[in-house]
Structures are given as C-alpha cells and as structure tokens.
mmCIF file of C-alpha atoms in Angstrom:
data_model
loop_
_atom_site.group_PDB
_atom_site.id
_atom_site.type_symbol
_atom_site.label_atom_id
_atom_site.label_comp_id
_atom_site.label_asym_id
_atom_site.label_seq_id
_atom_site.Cartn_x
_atom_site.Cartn_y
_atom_site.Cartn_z
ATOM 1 C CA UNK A 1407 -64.809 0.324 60.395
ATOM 2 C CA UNK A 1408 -61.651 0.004 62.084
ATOM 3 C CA UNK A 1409 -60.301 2.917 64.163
ATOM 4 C CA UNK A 1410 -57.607 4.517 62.323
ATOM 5 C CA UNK A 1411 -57.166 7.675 64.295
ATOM 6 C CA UNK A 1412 -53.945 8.821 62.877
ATOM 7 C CA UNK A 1413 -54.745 9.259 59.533
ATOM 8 C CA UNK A 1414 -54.425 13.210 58.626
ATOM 9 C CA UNK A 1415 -58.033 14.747 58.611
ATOM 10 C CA UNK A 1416 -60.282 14.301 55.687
ATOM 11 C CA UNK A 1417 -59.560 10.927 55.529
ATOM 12 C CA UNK A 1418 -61.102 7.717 56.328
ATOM 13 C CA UNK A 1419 -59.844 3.820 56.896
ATOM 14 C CA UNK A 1420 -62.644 1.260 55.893
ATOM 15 C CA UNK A 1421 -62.485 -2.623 55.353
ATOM 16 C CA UNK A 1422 -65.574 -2.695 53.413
ATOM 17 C CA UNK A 1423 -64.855 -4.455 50.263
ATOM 18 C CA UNK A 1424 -67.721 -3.119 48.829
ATOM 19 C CA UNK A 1425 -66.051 0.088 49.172
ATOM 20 C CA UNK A 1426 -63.191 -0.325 46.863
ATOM 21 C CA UNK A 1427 -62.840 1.339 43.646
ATOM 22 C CA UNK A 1428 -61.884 -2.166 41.562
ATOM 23 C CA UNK A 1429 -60.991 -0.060 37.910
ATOM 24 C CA UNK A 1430 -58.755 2.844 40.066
ATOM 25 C CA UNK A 1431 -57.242 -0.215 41.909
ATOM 26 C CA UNK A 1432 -56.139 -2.252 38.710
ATOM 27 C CA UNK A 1433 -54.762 0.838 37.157
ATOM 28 C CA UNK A 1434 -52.474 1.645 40.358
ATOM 29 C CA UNK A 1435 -51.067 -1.287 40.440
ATOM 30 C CA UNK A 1436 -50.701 -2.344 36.729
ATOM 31 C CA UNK A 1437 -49.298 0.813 35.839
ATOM 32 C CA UNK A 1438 -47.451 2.386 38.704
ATOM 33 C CA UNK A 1439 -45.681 -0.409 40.292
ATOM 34 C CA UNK A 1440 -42.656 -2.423 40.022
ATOM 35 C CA UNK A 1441 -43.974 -5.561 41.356
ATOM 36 C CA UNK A 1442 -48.051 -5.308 39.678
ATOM 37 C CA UNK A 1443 -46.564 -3.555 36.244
ATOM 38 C CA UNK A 1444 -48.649 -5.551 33.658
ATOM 39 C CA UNK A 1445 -51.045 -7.566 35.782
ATOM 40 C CA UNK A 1446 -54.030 -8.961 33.948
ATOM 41 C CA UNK A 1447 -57.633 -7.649 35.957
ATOM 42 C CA UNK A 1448 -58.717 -10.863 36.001
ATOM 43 C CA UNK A 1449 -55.740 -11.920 37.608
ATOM 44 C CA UNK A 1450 -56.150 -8.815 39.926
ATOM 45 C CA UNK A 1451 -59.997 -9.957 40.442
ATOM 46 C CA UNK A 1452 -58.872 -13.130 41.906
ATOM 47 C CA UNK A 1453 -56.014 -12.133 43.901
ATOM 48 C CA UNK A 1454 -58.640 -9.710 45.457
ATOM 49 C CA UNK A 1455 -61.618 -11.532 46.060
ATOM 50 C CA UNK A 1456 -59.601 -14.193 48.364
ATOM 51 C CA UNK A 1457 -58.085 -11.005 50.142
ATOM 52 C CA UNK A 1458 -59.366 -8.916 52.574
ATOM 53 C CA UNK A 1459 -58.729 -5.628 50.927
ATOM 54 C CA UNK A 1460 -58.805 -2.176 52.793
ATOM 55 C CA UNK A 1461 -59.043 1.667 51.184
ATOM 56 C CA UNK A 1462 -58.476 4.810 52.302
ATOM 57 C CA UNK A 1463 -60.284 8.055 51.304
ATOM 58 C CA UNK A 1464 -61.052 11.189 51.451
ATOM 59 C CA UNK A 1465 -64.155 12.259 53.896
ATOM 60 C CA UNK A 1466 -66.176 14.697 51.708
ATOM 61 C CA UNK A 1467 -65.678 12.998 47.965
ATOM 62 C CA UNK A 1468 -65.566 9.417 48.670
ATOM 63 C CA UNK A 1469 -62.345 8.867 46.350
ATOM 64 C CA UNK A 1470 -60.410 6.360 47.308
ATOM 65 C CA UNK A 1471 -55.945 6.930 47.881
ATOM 66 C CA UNK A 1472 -55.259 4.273 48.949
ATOM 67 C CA UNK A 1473 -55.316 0.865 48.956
ATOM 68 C CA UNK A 1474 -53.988 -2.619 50.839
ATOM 69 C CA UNK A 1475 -54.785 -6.222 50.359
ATOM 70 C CA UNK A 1476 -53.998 -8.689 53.033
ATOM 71 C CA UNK A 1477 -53.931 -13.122 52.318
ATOM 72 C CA UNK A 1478 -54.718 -15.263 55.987
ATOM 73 C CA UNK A 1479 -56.166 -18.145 57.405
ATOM 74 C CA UNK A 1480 -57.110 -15.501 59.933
ATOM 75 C CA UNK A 1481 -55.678 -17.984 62.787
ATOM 76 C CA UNK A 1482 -51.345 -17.978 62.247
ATOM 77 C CA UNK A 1483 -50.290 -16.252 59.043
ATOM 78 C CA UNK A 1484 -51.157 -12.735 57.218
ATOM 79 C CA UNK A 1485 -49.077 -11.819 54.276
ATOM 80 C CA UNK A 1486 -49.672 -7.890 53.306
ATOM 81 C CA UNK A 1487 -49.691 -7.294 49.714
ATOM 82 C CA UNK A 1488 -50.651 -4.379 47.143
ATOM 83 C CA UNK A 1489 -49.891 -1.689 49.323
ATOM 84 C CA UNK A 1490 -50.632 1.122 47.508
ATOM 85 C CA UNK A 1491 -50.971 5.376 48.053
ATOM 86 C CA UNK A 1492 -52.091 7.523 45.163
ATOM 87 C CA UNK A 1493 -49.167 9.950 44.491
ATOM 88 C CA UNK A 1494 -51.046 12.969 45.064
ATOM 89 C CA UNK A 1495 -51.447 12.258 48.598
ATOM 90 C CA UNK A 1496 -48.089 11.015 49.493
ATOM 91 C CA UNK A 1497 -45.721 12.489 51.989
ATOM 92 C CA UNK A 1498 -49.320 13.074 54.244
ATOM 93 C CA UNK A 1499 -48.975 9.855 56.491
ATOM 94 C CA UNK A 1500 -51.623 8.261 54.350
ATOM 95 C CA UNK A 1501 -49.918 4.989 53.717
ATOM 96 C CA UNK A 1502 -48.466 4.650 57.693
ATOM 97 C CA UNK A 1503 -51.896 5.265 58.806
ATOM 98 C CA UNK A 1504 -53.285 2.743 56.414
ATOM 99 C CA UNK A 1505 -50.613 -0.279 57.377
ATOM 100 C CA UNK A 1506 -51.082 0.776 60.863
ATOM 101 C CA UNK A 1507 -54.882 0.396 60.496
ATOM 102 C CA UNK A 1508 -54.595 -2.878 58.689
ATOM 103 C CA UNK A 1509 -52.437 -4.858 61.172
ATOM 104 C CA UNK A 1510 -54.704 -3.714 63.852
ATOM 105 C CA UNK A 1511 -57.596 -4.781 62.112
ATOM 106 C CA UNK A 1512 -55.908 -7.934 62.209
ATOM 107 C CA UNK A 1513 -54.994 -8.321 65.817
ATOM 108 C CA UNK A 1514 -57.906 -9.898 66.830
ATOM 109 C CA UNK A 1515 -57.349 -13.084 64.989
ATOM 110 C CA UNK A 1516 -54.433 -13.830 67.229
ATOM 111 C CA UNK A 1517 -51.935 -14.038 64.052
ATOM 112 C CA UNK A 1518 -48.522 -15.602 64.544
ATOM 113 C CA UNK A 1519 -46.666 -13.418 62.067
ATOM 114 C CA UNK A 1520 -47.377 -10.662 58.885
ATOM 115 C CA UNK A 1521 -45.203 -10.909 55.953
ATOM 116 C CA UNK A 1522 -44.660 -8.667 53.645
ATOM 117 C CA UNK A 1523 -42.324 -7.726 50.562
ATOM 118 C CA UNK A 1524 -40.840 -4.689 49.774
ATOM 119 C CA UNK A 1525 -37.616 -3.503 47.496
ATOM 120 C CA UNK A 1526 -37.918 0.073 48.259
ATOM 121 C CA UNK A 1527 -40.031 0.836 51.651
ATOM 122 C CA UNK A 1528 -37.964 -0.980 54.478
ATOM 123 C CA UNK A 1529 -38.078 2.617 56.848
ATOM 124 C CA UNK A 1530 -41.820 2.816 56.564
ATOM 125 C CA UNK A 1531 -42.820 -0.656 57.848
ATOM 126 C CA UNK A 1532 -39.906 -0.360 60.374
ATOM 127 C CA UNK A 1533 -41.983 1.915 61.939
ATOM 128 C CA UNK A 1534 -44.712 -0.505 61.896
ATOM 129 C CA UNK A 1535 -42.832 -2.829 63.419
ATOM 130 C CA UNK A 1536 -42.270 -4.889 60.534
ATOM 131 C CA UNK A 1537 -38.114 -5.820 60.436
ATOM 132 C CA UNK A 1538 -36.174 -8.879 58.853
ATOM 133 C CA UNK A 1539 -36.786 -12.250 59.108
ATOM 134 C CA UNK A 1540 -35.072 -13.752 62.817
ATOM 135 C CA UNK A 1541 -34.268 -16.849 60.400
ATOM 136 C CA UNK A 1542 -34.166 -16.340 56.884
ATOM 137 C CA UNK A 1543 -32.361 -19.507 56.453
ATOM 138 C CA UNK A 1544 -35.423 -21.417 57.868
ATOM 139 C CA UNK A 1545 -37.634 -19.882 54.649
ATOM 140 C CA UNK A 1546 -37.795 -21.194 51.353
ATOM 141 C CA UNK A 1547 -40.087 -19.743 48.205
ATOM 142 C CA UNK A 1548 -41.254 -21.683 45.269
ATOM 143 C CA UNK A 1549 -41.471 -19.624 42.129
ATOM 144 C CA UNK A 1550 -43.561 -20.354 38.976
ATOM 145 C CA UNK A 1551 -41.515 -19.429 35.549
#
C-alpha cells in the first residue's frame, strides 16, 4: 500500500485492484460525470482491467470514496483518468490526497510525463503540480466518431 499520509483520518489509499468496488465504480462514473455519463460496464471492464486503478476508503467500513485509474507503459508516459470522489466526502481533501498518492505511486517507474484531462478541476491538480502543456502545438489527438 502506498503511503498516503495526508489523507484526513479514517481513510485509507490502496492500489489493490482486488480492492475496488467494480458495481459502485460503474455507477459513479456512468451516472455522475460529464465525461463517463452513459458508459457501457463492459466498456468500463476493459478500460479498467488494462489500468492500474486505485480506491480510497474509509478505515472501519471498508467502503470505498474514491476512485482513480491510471494507463502507462510504466517506463515514459502515465495518463490519469476516472478520477472520481463520492460526493458525500467532498470538500475533506479526499480527492488531493488520492492524486497525490497516485503520482507517487508512480514515481518509481521513472515516468517522463502524467496527462490528464479535466474541464472543471484545473486548481486542484495545480496543486499537484499538474499545469498546461509547455507545447500544445506539438500535440495532436485522434478522435473516433
């Protein structure tokens, strides 16, 4: 388990994959998001089992609130995805603590860079240390319609 000291007490970080709550993690993220809204589980299944995924939750019940998925080679590139807090525990640090846990999970692969995507979070992974592409002109995206 990967030390995530700053998470508020009565909560734990884990990377166990067993660990995750698969039918709680669909529902987030097919119901309560703008980018997930509609997502088939099998889909979600997929996307998941080529991730490493990561959960928060609380010490004494074992429910998990929260939830992050990350796609790498685990030598250059991580791309953060699914980032996800249930809203009953926002506004506690929960999410920070996660993201923070998660890219320092991650540091001993030696990435090069960790991408992410957000419309509507840019101040919380600021304080991460995430910011705007140096480039963006150098980055291209292919999309499927």
């Amino acid at each position: 388990m990967t030390d995530a000291t700053d998470l508020p007490e009565g909560y734990e970080f884990s990377a166990d994959p067993d660990r995750v709550d698969v039918d709680r993690v669909h529902h987030w993220l097919s119901t309560d998001t703008y980018w997930a809204t509609g997502r088939p589980r099998e889909k979600h299944d997929r996307a998941a089992a080529s991730s490493l995924n990561f959960g928060v939750y609380e010490t004494a019940s074992g429910e998990q609130v929260a939830y992050a998925r990350v796609v790498t080679d685990r030598a250059l590139f991580a791309w953060l995805a699914d980032v996800y807090v249930d809203p009953a525990v926002r506004g506690k640090g929960v999410g920070t603590a996660m993201v923070r846990a998660v890219i320092e999970h991650l540091r001993p692969y030696g990435l090069t860079r960790v991408l992410l995507a957000t419309d509507d979070a840019h101040g919380v992974y600021e304080k991460l240390g995430f910011g705007p592409l140096d480039r963006p002109e150098e980055w291209m995206v292919h999309l499927y319609r």
